[in-house]
Amino acid sequence: MSETEDVTGATRLHATIRDLWGELSASERVVAQYLANTPPEHLLFASAQELGAASGTSNATVVRALQRLGYTGLPALKRELAADFTSATAPEERLKQRIAHVGHDLEQIKDRVFDEAAERLEQCRRLLETDVLKQAVQILADAREVVAYGVGASELAARHLVLKLRRAGHRARFVGATGFTMADELLDLGRGDAVVILQPGRLLREFTVLTERARTVGASVLLVTDEPTSPLADRADVVISAPHTPTGITAESLAGTVVMDTLVLALASLDEHRAVETSHQLTVLRGQLLDPTEPRPRKS
């Protein structure tokens, strides 16, 4: 590859296979050869199980081969390939291609969605080390107040965290403002607070301003991101990887939401009495809001 040639996800894959060919096992070479000979847009929509069947190996061999090639898993490879796909293709054309690859068979559609969701969550589970989880939970446990920041699709996971933290007895608020209106939201940030940032696929100026403000006032920063090596990670106390969707088939906030659930459950386990007492108070308040003549709703 010449120095002036653009490095795309596909060219990086081919170069890596060539450089590491001698270190691959026989079955891993079969997978690598199949990956090298398959159009990137086909790899983008394939599951590990489908790649294993197509290459005559198995889904476990596919994952193992990808890790040997330097990828954390299939979603990581898809993310690199999707970057080329996204930059070169208009949104409506990408939608057409997604539909074309998935087809109209309902069983196949169901499998595509659930397969991608499972792959993303499995990679997220692998990347979340226990020591990192422990540090993140401790930051939340020590916080005077937790400020969750999320914009766009990441807003869902940020709001989810705030709701569950409050139900576990912890002070928390959501911030999703951008531009000048965000400045007002930062005034109340203070020493002992914890900022949880859910970073989407792009680095916004607001993230930098928020982390710098946290550093200035003495607040901790927990970053949940698809880009753990981004410049923003250097300013965070703890970084958790949450793989985004490489295809747009599943929700962008899926992995981030599951990470939030993990953090809150772990946090509740540290102070069970507080969590139980808050849950009781919530039930009491809900009961007071009910019309005695109406049937009682199920808890959520």
Short mmCIF file of C-alpha atoms in Angstrom, two decimals:
data_model
loop_
_atom_site.label_atom_id
_atom_site.label_comp_id
_atom_site.label_asym_id
_atom_site.label_seq_id
_atom_site.Cartn_x
_atom_site.Cartn_y
_atom_site.Cartn_z
CA MET A 1 0.00 0.00 0.00
CA SER A 2 1.45 3.40 -0.96
CA GLU A 3 1.81 6.19 1.58
CA THR A 4 -0.69 8.31 -0.32
CA GLU A 5 -3.35 5.62 -0.57
CA ASP A 6 -6.36 6.11 1.69
CA VAL A 7 -6.48 3.61 4.53
CA THR A 8 -10.03 2.25 4.72
CA GLY A 9 -11.45 -0.47 6.91
CA ALA A 10 -11.15 -2.93 4.03
CA THR A 11 -7.55 -2.04 3.17
CA ARG A 12 -6.57 -2.29 6.82
CA LEU A 13 -8.18 -5.73 7.04
CA HIS A 14 -6.32 -6.96 3.96
CA ALA A 15 -3.01 -5.53 5.17
CA THR A 16 -3.42 -7.07 8.60
CA ILE A 17 -4.23 -10.49 7.16
CA ARG A 18 -1.14 -10.30 4.97
CA ASP A 19 1.12 -9.21 7.85
CA LEU A 20 -0.16 -11.77 10.37
CA TRP A 21 -0.77 -14.68 7.99
CA GLY A 22 2.12 -16.68 9.40
CA GLU A 23 0.76 -16.41 12.95
CA LEU A 24 -2.71 -17.75 12.13
CA SER A 25 -3.77 -21.34 12.67
CA ALA A 26 -5.11 -23.38 9.76
CA SER A 27 -8.76 -22.71 10.66
CA GLU A 28 -8.05 -19.03 11.30
CA ARG A 29 -6.47 -18.78 7.85
CA VAL A 30 -9.65 -20.17 6.33
CA VAL A 31 -11.65 -17.42 8.05
CA ALA A 32 -9.12 -14.74 7.09
CA GLN A 33 -9.18 -15.84 3.45
CA TYR A 34 -12.96 -15.69 3.40
CA LEU A 35 -12.96 -12.21 4.97
CA ALA A 36 -10.43 -10.97 2.43
CA ASN A 37 -12.45 -12.29 -0.52
CA THR A 38 -15.87 -11.08 0.66
CA PRO A 39 -17.20 -7.60 -0.28
CA PRO A 40 -17.16 -5.28 2.77
CA GLU A 41 -20.88 -4.54 2.47
CA HIS A 42 -21.61 -8.25 2.85
CA LEU A 43 -19.42 -8.53 5.94
CA LEU A 44 -21.19 -5.53 7.40
CA PHE A 45 -24.52 -7.35 7.62
CA ALA A 46 -23.28 -10.87 8.42
CA SER A 47 -23.35 -12.49 11.85
CA ALA A 48 -20.48 -14.53 13.28
CA GLN A 49 -22.59 -17.66 12.85
CA GLU A 50 -23.19 -16.87 9.17
CA LEU A 51 -19.51 -16.16 8.57
CA GLY A 52 -18.60 -19.42 10.28
CA ALA A 53 -21.04 -21.38 8.12
CA ALA A 54 -19.94 -19.61 4.93
CA SER A 55 -16.25 -20.25 5.64
CA GLY A 56 -16.80 -23.85 6.72
CA THR A 57 -15.63 -23.15 10.27
CA SER A 58 -17.64 -21.93 13.28
CA ASN A 59 -18.69 -18.68 14.92
CA ALA A 60 -16.12 -19.27 17.68
CA THR A 61 -13.37 -19.63 15.08
CA VAL A 62 -14.49 -16.42 13.40
CA VAL A 63 -14.29 -14.49 16.67
CA ARG A 64 -10.93 -16.06 17.51
CA ALA A 65 -9.52 -15.19 14.08
CA LEU A 66 -10.69 -11.59 14.37
CA GLN A 67 -9.08 -11.25 17.79
CA ARG A 68 -5.84 -12.67 16.39
CA LEU A 69 -6.03 -10.00 13.68
CA GLY A 70 -6.29 -7.28 16.32
CA TYR A 71 -10.05 -6.70 16.46
CA THR A 72 -11.95 -6.97 19.73
CA GLY A 73 -14.69 -8.84 17.89
CA LEU A 74 -16.92 -8.79 14.83
CA PRO A 75 -18.62 -5.49 15.83
CA ALA A 76 -15.18 -3.83 15.85
CA LEU A 77 -14.50 -4.97 12.29
CA LYS A 78 -17.97 -3.88 11.22
CA ARG A 79 -17.44 -0.47 12.80
CA GLU A 80 -14.35 0.13 10.67
CA LEU A 81 -16.10 -1.08 7.52
CA ALA A 82 -19.20 0.97 8.36
CA ALA A 83 -17.12 4.16 8.56
CA ASP A 84 -16.26 3.81 4.86
CA PHE A 85 -19.83 2.81 4.05
CA THR A 86 -21.31 5.79 5.91
CA SER A 87 -18.98 8.42 4.48
CA ALA A 88 -19.42 7.27 0.88
CA THR A 89 -23.15 6.49 0.83
CA ALA A 90 -26.19 8.73 1.33
CA PRO A 91 -28.50 7.81 4.28
CA GLU A 92 -31.41 6.79 2.05
CA GLU A 93 -29.11 4.57 0.00
CA ARG A 94 -27.75 2.95 3.17
CA LEU A 95 -31.34 2.18 4.20
CA LYS A 96 -32.00 0.59 0.82
CA GLN A 97 -28.90 -1.57 1.17
CA ARG A 98 -29.86 -2.63 4.70
CA ILE A 99 -33.28 -3.72 3.48
CA ALA A 100 -31.75 -5.46 0.47
CA HIS A 101 -29.36 -7.45 2.65
CA VAL A 102 -32.00 -8.34 5.23
CA GLY A 103 -34.72 -9.18 2.73
CA HIS A 104 -38.42 -9.41 3.44
CA ASP A 105 -38.55 -12.73 5.27
CA LEU A 106 -39.74 -12.05 8.82
CA GLU A 107 -37.73 -14.90 10.31
CA GLN A 108 -34.58 -13.58 8.68
CA ILE A 109 -35.30 -10.03 9.84
CA LYS A 110 -35.75 -11.27 13.39
CA ASP A 111 -32.47 -13.21 13.24
CA ARG A 112 -30.55 -10.21 11.86
CA VAL A 113 -31.70 -7.90 14.63
CA PHE A 114 -31.19 -10.35 17.48
CA ASP A 115 -27.83 -11.55 16.12
CA GLU A 116 -26.41 -8.04 15.94
CA ALA A 117 -27.76 -7.17 19.38
CA ALA A 118 -26.21 -10.32 20.86
CA GLU A 119 -22.85 -9.63 19.18
CA ARG A 120 -22.73 -6.06 20.49
CA LEU A 121 -23.67 -7.05 24.02
CA GLU A 122 -21.22 -9.96 24.08
CA GLN A 123 -18.39 -7.69 22.96
CA CYS A 124 -19.44 -5.11 25.56
CA ARG A 125 -19.38 -7.82 28.25
CA ARG A 126 -15.88 -8.91 27.19
CA LEU A 127 -14.53 -5.37 27.19
CA LEU A 128 -15.95 -4.44 30.61
CA GLU A 129 -13.27 -5.60 33.04
CA THR A 130 -14.20 -6.11 36.68
CA ASP A 131 -11.64 -3.58 37.93
CA VAL A 132 -13.04 -0.91 35.60
CA LEU A 133 -16.59 -1.71 36.71
CA LYS A 134 -15.54 -1.44 40.35
CA GLN A 135 -13.96 1.99 39.78
CA ALA A 136 -17.04 3.23 37.93
CA VAL A 137 -19.43 2.06 40.65
CA GLN A 138 -17.29 3.66 43.35
CA ILE A 139 -17.39 6.99 41.53
CA LEU A 140 -21.19 6.84 41.51
CA ALA A 141 -21.34 5.72 45.13
CA ASP A 142 -19.18 8.64 46.30
CA ALA A 143 -20.99 11.26 44.21
CA ARG A 144 -22.97 14.08 45.79
CA GLU A 145 -24.99 14.12 42.58
CA VAL A 146 -24.68 12.28 39.28
CA VAL A 147 -25.04 14.31 36.09
CA ALA A 148 -25.76 12.16 33.03
CA TYR A 149 -25.10 13.81 29.67
CA GLY A 150 -26.38 12.39 26.41
CA VAL A 151 -27.50 13.85 23.09
CA GLY A 152 -29.25 12.29 20.11
CA ALA A 153 -29.64 8.54 20.43
CA SER A 154 -27.44 8.57 23.55
CA GLU A 155 -30.09 10.59 25.39
CA LEU A 156 -32.13 7.43 25.99
CA ALA A 157 -29.38 5.69 27.97
CA ALA A 158 -28.56 8.88 29.92
CA ARG A 159 -32.20 9.39 30.95
CA HIS A 160 -32.45 5.70 31.82
CA LEU A 161 -29.48 6.01 34.17
CA VAL A 162 -30.97 9.03 35.94
CA LEU A 163 -34.33 7.32 36.43
CA LYS A 164 -32.78 4.17 37.89
CA LEU A 165 -30.34 6.07 40.10
CA ARG A 166 -33.18 8.05 41.63
CA ARG A 167 -35.14 4.86 42.23
CA ALA A 168 -32.06 3.46 44.00
CA GLY A 169 -31.93 6.49 46.32
CA HIS A 170 -29.23 8.59 44.64
CA ARG A 171 -29.38 12.20 43.48
CA ALA A 172 -29.14 12.43 39.71
CA ARG A 173 -30.13 14.74 36.88
CA PHE A 174 -30.10 14.58 33.09
CA VAL A 175 -28.42 17.15 30.87
CA GLY A 176 -28.91 17.11 27.12
CA ALA A 177 -28.49 20.74 26.16
CA THR A 178 -26.13 21.87 23.40
CA GLY A 179 -24.73 25.25 22.43
CA PHE A 180 -25.10 28.27 24.70
CA THR A 181 -27.99 26.74 26.64
CA MET A 182 -25.60 24.11 28.00
CA ALA A 183 -23.70 26.77 29.96
CA ASP A 184 -26.64 27.19 32.36
CA GLU A 185 -26.66 23.46 33.06
CA LEU A 186 -22.99 23.54 34.04
CA LEU A 187 -23.32 26.23 36.72
CA ASP A 188 -24.59 23.78 39.37
CA LEU A 189 -21.82 21.24 38.75
CA GLY A 190 -19.61 21.12 41.83
CA ARG A 191 -16.98 19.30 43.85
CA GLY A 192 -17.93 15.74 44.66
CA ASP A 193 -20.30 15.37 41.71
CA ALA A 194 -19.90 12.66 39.07
CA VAL A 195 -20.44 13.30 35.37
CA VAL A 196 -21.44 10.35 33.17
CA ILE A 197 -20.95 11.10 29.48
CA LEU A 198 -22.48 8.86 26.83
CA GLN A 199 -20.47 9.70 23.74
CA PRO A 200 -21.96 8.87 20.33
CA GLY A 201 -19.85 8.21 17.27
CA ARG A 202 -18.76 11.84 16.93
CA LEU A 203 -16.80 14.08 19.27
CA LEU A 204 -18.82 17.19 20.09
CA ARG A 205 -17.38 20.41 21.50
CA GLU A 206 -19.85 20.09 24.37
CA PHE A 207 -18.07 16.98 25.64
CA THR A 208 -14.77 18.82 25.93
CA VAL A 209 -16.36 21.80 27.70
CA LEU A 210 -18.18 19.47 30.11
CA THR A 211 -15.06 17.50 31.04
CA GLU A 212 -13.00 20.67 31.47
CA ARG A 213 -15.70 22.13 33.72
CA ALA A 214 -15.73 18.94 35.77
CA ARG A 215 -11.99 19.13 36.22
CA THR A 216 -12.18 22.79 37.24
CA VAL A 217 -14.79 22.25 39.97
CA GLY A 218 -13.50 18.89 41.20
CA ALA A 219 -16.10 16.49 39.74
CA SER A 220 -15.30 12.99 38.49
CA VAL A 221 -15.88 11.91 34.90
CA LEU A 222 -17.10 8.51 33.71
CA LEU A 223 -17.05 8.11 29.94
CA VAL A 224 -19.14 5.47 28.17
CA THR A 225 -18.09 5.40 24.54
CA ASP A 226 -17.56 3.47 21.35
CA GLU A 227 -14.17 5.19 21.00
CA PRO A 228 -12.14 4.36 24.15
CA THR A 229 -8.97 5.77 22.56
CA SER A 230 -10.52 9.15 21.64
CA PRO A 231 -8.99 12.37 23.05
CA LEU A 232 -11.94 12.62 25.43
CA ALA A 233 -10.84 9.42 27.17
CA ASP A 234 -7.67 11.12 28.39
CA ARG A 235 -9.78 13.55 30.44
CA ALA A 236 -11.97 10.87 32.05
CA ASP A 237 -11.37 9.07 35.35
CA VAL A 238 -12.91 5.85 34.04
CA VAL A 239 -13.68 4.75 30.48
CA ILE A 240 -16.16 2.00 29.60
CA SER A 241 -16.48 0.68 26.05
CA ALA A 242 -20.02 0.35 24.70
CA PRO A 243 -20.00 -0.73 21.03
CA HIS A 244 -22.39 1.20 18.80
CA THR A 245 -24.34 -0.31 15.94
CA PRO A 246 -22.20 -0.79 12.81
CA THR A 247 -25.22 -1.12 10.54
CA GLY A 248 -28.07 0.90 12.03
CA ILE A 249 -30.11 -2.28 12.46
CA THR A 250 -30.16 -2.11 16.28
CA ALA A 251 -30.50 0.88 18.61
CA GLU A 252 -27.35 2.95 19.05
CA SER A 253 -27.95 3.19 22.80
CA LEU A 254 -28.42 -0.58 23.33
CA ALA A 255 -25.00 -1.37 24.83
CA GLY A 256 -24.91 1.90 26.77
CA THR A 257 -28.28 1.16 28.35
CA VAL A 258 -27.16 -2.30 29.46
CA VAL A 259 -24.00 -0.76 30.93
CA MET A 260 -26.22 1.67 32.88
CA ASP A 261 -28.28 -1.24 34.23
CA THR A 262 -25.08 -2.98 35.32
CA LEU A 263 -23.80 0.10 37.13
CA VAL A 264 -27.04 0.74 38.99
CA LEU A 265 -27.52 -2.86 40.11
CA ALA A 266 -23.92 -2.99 41.34
CA LEU A 267 -24.43 0.33 43.11
CA ALA A 268 -27.63 -0.88 44.78
CA SER A 269 -25.79 -3.95 46.06
CA LEU A 270 -23.38 -1.66 47.96
CA ASP A 271 -26.21 -0.01 49.88
CA GLU A 272 -29.13 -2.40 49.84
CA HIS A 273 -30.95 -0.61 52.67
CA ARG A 274 -31.05 2.69 50.75
CA ALA A 275 -32.24 1.02 47.57
CA VAL A 276 -34.98 -0.95 49.33
CA GLU A 277 -36.16 2.03 51.37
CA THR A 278 -36.35 4.23 48.27
CA SER A 279 -38.28 1.53 46.42
CA HIS A 280 -40.72 1.39 49.34
CA GLN A 281 -41.19 5.17 49.32
CA LEU A 282 -41.79 5.06 45.57
CA THR A 283 -44.49 2.44 46.05
CA VAL A 284 -46.14 4.54 48.77
CA LEU A 285 -46.15 7.66 46.59
CA ARG A 286 -47.56 5.75 43.65
CA GLY A 287 -50.32 4.45 45.88
CA GLN A 288 -51.24 7.97 46.93
CA LEU A 289 -51.54 9.01 43.29
CA LEU A 290 -54.00 6.23 42.48
CA ASP A 291 -57.75 6.59 42.46
CA PRO A 292 -58.94 4.00 45.03
CA THR A 293 -61.62 2.87 42.61
CA GLU A 294 -59.13 2.15 39.80
CA PRO A 295 -57.26 -1.16 39.49
CA ARG A 296 -53.66 -1.00 40.72
CA PRO A 297 -51.11 -1.00 37.87
CA ARG A 298 -48.23 -3.40 37.72
CA LYS A 299 -44.88 -2.14 38.99
CA SER A 300 -42.31 -1.05 36.42
#
